[in-house]
CSV table of C-alpha atoms and ligand atoms in Angstrom, one decimal:
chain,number,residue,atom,x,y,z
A,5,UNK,CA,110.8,100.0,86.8
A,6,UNK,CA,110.9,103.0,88.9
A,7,UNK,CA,114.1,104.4,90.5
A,8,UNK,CA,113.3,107.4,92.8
A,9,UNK,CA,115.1,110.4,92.2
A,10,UNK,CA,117.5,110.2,95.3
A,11,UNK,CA,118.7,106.4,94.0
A,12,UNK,CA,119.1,107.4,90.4
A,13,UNK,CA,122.8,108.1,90.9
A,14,UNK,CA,123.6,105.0,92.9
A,15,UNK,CA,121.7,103.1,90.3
A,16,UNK,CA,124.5,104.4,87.5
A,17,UNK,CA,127.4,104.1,90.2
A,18,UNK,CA,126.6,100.3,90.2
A,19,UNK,CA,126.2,100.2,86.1
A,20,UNK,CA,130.0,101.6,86.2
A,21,UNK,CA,131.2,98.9,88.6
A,22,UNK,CA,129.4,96.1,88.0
A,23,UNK,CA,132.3,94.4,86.9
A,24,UNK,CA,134.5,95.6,89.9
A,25,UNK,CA,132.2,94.0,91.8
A,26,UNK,CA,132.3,90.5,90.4
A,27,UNK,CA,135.8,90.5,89.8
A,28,UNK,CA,136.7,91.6,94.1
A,29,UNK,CA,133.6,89.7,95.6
A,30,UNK,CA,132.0,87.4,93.8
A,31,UNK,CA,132.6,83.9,92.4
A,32,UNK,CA,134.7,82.9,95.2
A,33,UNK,CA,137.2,85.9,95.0
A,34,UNK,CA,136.3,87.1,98.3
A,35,UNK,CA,136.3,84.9,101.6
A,36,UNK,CA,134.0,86.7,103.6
A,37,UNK,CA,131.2,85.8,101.1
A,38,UNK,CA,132.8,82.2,100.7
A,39,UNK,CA,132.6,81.4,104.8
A,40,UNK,CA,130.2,83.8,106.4
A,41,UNK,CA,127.8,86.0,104.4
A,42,UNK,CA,127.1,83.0,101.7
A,43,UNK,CA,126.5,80.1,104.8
A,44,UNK,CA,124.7,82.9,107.4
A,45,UNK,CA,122.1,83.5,104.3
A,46,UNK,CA,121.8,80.1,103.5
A,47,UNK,CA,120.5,79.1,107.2
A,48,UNK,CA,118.6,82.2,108.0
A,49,UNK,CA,116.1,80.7,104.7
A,50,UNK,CA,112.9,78.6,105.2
A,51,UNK,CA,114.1,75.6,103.8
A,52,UNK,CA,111.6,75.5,101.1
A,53,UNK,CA,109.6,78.2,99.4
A,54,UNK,CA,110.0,81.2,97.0
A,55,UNK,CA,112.9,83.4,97.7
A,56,UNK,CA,113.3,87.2,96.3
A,57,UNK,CA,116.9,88.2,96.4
A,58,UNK,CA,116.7,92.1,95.9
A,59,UNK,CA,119.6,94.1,94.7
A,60,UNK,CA,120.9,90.4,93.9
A,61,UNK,CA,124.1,91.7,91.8
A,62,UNK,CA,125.4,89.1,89.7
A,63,UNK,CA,123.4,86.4,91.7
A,64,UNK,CA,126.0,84.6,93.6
A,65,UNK,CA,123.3,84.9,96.8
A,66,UNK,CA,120.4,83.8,94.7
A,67,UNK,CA,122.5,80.9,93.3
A,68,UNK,CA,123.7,79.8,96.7
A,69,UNK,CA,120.5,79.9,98.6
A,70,UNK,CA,118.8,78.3,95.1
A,71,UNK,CA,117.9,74.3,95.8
A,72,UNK,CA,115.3,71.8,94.4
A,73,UNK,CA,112.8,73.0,97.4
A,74,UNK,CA,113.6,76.9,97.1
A,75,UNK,CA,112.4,79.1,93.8
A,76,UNK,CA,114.8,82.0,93.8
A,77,UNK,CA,114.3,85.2,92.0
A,78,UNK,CA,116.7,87.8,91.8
A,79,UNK,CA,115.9,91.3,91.5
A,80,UNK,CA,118.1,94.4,90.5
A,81,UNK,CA,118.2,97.7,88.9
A,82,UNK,CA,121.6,97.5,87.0
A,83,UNK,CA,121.1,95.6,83.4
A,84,UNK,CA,125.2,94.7,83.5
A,85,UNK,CA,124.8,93.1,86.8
A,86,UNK,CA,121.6,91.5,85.4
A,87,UNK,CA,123.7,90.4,82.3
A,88,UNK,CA,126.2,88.7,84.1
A,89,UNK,CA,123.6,87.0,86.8
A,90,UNK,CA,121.7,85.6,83.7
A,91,UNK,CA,125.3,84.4,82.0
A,92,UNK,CA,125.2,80.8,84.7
A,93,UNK,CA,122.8,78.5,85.3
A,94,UNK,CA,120.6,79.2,87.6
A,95,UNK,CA,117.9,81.3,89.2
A,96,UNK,CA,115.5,83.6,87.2
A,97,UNK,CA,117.1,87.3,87.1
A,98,UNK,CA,114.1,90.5,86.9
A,99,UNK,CA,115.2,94.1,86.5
A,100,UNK,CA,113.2,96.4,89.3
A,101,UNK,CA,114.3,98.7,92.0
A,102,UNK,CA,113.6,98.2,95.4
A,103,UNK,CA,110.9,100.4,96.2
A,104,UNK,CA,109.0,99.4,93.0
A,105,UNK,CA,109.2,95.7,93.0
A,106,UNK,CA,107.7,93.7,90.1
A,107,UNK,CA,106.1,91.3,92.5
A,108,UNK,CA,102.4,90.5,94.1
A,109,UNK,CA,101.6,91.2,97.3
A,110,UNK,CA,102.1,88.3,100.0
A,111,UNK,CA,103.5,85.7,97.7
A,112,UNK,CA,106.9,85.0,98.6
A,113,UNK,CA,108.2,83.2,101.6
A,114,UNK,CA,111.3,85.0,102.4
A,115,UNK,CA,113.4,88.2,100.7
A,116,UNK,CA,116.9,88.4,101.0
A,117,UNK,CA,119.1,92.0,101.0
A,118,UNK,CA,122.8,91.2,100.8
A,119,UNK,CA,125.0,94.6,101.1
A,120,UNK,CA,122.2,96.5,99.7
A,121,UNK,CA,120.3,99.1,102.2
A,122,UNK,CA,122.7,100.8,103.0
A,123,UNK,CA,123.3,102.1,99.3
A,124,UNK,CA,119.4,102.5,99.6
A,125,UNK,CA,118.3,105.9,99.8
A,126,UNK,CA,114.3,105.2,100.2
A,127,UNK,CA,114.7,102.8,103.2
A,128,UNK,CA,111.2,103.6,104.1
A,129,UNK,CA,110.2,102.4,100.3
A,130,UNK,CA,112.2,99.7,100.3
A,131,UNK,CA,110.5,98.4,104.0
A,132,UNK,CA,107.2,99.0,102.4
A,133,UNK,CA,107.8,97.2,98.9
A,134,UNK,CA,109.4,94.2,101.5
A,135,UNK,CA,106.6,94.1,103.7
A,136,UNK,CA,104.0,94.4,101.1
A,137,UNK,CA,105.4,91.1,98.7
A,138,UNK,CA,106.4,88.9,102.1
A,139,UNK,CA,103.1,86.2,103.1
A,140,UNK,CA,102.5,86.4,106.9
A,141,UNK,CA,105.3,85.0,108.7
A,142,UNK,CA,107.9,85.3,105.8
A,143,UNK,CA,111.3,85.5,106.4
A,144,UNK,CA,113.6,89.0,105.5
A,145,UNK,CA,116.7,88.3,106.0
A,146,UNK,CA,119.1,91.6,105.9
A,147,UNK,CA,123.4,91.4,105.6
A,148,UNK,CA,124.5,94.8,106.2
A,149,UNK,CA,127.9,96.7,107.2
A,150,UNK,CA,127.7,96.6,110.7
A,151,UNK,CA,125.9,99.7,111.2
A,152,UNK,CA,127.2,100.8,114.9
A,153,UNK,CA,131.1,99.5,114.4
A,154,UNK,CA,131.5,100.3,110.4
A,155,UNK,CA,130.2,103.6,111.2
A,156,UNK,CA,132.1,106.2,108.5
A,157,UNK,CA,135.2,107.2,110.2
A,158,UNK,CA,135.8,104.3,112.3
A,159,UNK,CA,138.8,102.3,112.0
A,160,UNK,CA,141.5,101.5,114.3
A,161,UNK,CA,144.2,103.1,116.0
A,162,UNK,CA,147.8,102.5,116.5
A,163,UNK,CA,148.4,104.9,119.5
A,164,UNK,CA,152.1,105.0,120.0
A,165,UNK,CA,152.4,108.4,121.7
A,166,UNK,CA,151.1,106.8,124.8
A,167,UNK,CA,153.3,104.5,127.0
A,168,UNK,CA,152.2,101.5,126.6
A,169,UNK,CA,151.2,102.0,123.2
A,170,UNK,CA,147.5,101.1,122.7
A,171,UNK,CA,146.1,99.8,119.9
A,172,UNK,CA,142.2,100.7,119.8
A,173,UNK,CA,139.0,100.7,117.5
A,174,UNK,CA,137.7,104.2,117.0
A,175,UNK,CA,133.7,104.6,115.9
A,176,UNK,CA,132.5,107.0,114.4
A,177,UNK,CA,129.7,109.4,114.7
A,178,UNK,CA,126.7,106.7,115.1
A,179,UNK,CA,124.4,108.7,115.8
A,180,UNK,CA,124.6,110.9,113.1
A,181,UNK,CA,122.7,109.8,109.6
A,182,UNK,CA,124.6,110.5,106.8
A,183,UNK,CA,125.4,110.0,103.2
A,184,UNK,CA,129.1,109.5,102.0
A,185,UNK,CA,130.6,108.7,99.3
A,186,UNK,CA,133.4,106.8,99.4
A,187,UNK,CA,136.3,105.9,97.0
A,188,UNK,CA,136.4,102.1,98.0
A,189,UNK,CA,138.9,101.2,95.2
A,190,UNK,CA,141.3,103.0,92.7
A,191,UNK,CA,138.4,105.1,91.1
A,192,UNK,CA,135.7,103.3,92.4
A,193,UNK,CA,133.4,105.4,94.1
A,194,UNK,CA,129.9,103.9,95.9
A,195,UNK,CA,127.6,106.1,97.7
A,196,UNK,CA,126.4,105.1,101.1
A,197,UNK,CA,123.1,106.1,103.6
A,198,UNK,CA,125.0,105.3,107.3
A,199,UNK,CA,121.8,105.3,110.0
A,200,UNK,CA,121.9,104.2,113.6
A,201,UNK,CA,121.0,100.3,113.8
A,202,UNK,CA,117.5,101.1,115.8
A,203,UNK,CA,116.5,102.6,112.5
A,204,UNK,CA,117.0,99.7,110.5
A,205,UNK,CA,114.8,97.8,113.3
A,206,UNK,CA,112.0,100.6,113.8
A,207,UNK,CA,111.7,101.2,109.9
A,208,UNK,CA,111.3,97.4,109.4
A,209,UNK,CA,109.1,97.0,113.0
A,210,UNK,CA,106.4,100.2,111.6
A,211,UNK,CA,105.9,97.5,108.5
A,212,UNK,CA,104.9,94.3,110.3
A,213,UNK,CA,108.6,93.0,110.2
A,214,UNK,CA,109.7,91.9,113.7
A,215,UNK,CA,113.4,91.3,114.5
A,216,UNK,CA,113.9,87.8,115.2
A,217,UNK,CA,117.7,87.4,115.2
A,218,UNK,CA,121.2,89.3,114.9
A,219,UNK,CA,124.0,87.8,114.3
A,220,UNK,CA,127.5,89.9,114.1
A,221,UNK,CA,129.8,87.6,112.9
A,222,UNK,CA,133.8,88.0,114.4
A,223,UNK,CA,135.7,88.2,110.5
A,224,UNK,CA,136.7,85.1,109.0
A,225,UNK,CA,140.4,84.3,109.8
A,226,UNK,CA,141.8,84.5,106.5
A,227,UNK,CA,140.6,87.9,106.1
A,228,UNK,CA,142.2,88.6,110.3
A,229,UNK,CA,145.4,87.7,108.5
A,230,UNK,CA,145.1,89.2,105.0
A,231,UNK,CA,144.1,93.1,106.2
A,232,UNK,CA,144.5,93.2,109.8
A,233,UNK,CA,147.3,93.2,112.1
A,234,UNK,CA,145.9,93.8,115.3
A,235,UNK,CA,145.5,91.9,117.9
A,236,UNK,CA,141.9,92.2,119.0
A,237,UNK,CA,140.8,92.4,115.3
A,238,UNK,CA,138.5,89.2,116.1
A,239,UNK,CA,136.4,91.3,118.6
A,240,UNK,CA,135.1,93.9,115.9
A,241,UNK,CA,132.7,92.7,113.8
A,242,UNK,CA,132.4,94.0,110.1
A,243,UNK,CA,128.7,92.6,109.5
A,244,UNK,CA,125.8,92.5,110.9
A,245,UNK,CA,122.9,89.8,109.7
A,246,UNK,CA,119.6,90.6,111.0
A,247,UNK,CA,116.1,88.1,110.4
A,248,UNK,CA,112.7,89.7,110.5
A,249,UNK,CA,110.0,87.9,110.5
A,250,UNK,CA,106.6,89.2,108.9
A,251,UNK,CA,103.8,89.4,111.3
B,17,SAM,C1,127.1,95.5,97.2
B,17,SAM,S1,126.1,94.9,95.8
B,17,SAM,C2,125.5,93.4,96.5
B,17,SAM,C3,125.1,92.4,95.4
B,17,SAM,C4,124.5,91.1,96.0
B,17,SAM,N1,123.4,91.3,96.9
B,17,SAM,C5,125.6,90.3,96.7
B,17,SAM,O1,125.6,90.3,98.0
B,17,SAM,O2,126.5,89.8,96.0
B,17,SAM,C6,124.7,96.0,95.8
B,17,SAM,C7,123.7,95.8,94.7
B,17,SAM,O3,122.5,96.5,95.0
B,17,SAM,C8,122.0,97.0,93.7
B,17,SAM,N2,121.1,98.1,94.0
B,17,SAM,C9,121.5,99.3,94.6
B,17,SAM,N3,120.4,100.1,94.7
B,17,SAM,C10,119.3,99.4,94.2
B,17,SAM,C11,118.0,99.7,94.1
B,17,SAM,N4,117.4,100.9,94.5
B,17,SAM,N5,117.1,98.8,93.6
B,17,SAM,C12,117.6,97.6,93.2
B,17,SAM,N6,119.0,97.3,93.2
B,17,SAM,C13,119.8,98.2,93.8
B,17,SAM,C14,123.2,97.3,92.9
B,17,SAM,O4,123.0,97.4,91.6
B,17,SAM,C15,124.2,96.2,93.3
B,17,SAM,O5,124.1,95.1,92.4
C-alpha cells in the first residue's frame, strides 16, 4: 500500500481514533448514520453487483449496503479500523489507500466514499484510482460534509444586539480551499481538505464520472432536537450525497 506523503499524517490521525470513531458513530451510536447516511447509500447502489467501500472504517457502510446480490469489499488504510471491521460477520476487509487501490481496472459496479474525501489530500488520485477500478456506467456514490454550508467557520448566530433578535447561519469562506485541523472531540484532532463543491464535480467530471444526483438531506429530527435549538435548523443541511455515474 502506498500512502502519499501529504495523507501520511491523516493516515496515523485515524490509527489514534479509530476507536473514537466506533464508539460516537458507528454501531447504531449515531442517528445520522442510523436514518440518513446508512438508507441514502443503501438506495444510491445498483441493486446487485460488486461494491468497493473505500476508507470503509470499521465497515458499518459495507455491512449495510452488503446483501445476497451485492459483493462488498471494504477498503482502508488504518489496520485498527481494519481490525475491528473484520471482528463481525460480514464483508471482506483489504488494507490500501485511496489513491493506490488494490483493485483491477473496470471490475467493480459501484464504489462508495462515506465521510472520506474530504480527509483526502490527493483528491485528484483518489478520482483517478475511482475512475480507473469503476466498469462503464458504475455507480460512485460520495457522502460528504456539505461542502458549501459546513464550510470551516460556519455555524449559526444568535444575534441579540439587534432588535428583533435574529437568529442566522453564517458560512464561511467557500471559496477559499483550505486545510484545517480541527479538534472535533476532547483531544481528538482530524485534519480536513475544505474545497468549493464545483471541485468535487469537475475533479470527478475530468475522469469520466458524471454527476447524476445530489441530495442534501434536512438533519434527522432527533439530532434537530439533541444539538440544535434553532428554529430554522431544518433548512441547513449538514450533508451532501452526490452519485456519479462512470461514462
Ligand atoms: C470519517 S471515517 C468514515 C468511515 C466509514 N466510511 C463510515 O462512513 O463509517 C474516515 C475513514 O477514512 C479512512 N481514510 C482516510 N484517509 C484515507 C486514505 N488516504 N486511504 C484509505 N482510507 C483513508 C480513515 O482511516 C477512516 O477510517
Amino acid at each position: 500500500m502506498t500512502v502519499g506523503d501529504r495523507d501520511r499524517a491523516v493516515v496515523a490521525e485515524w490509527e489514534a481514533h479509530a476507536a473514537w470513531w466506533r464508539r460516537e458513530f458507528t454501531g447504531g451510536a449515531d442517528e445520522e448514520y442510523v436514518e440518513q447516511i446508512l438508507p441514502l447509500v443503501e438506495a444510491s447502489l445498483p441493486a446487485r453487483g460488486t461494491v468497493l467501500d473505500l476508507g470503509c472504517g470499521d465497515g458499518q457502510v459495507g455491512r449495510y449496503a452488503a446483501s445476497p446480490a451485492r459483493c462488498v469489499l471494504g477498503i482502508d488504510a488504518v489496520r485498527s479500523q481494519l481490525t475491528a471491521a473484520r471482528a463481525v460477520d460480514g464483508p471482506l476487509f483489504a488494507q490500501g489507500a485511496i489513491a493506490d487501490l488494490p483493485v483491477a481496472s473496470s471490475s467493480v459496479d459501484a464504489v462508495v466514499c462515506s465521510l472520506v474525501l474530504e480527509h483526502v489530500a490527493d483528491l485528484a488520485g483518489a478520482l483517478h484510482e475511482v475512475a480507473r477500478v469503476l466498469r462503464t456506467g458504475g455507480v460512485l456514490v460520495v457522502v460528504m460534509n456539505h461542502p458549501l454550508l459546513q464550510t470551516p467557520g460556519s455555524g449559526w448566530i444568535d444575534d441579540q444586539v439587534v432588535e428583533p433578535p435574529e437568529q442566522y447561519w453564517r458560512i464561511g469562506a467557500y471559496l477559499r480551499e483550505v486545510t484545517t485541523v480541527e479538534e472535533v472531540d476532547d483531544g481528538v484532532e482530524l485534519t480536513f481538505h475544505h474545497r468549493p463543491l464545483g471541485r468535487y464535480v469537475n475533479e470527478a467530471g475530468d475522469r469520466g464520472l458524471r454527476l447524476e444526483h445530489l441530495d442534501e438531506p434536512a438533519p434527522p429530527a432527533s439530532h434537530l432536537e439533541r444539538y440544535w435549538n434553532f428554529s430554522r435548523a431544518d433548512t441547513i443541511p449538514r450533508l451532501a450525497v452526490l452519485r456519479f455515474r462512470a461514462g
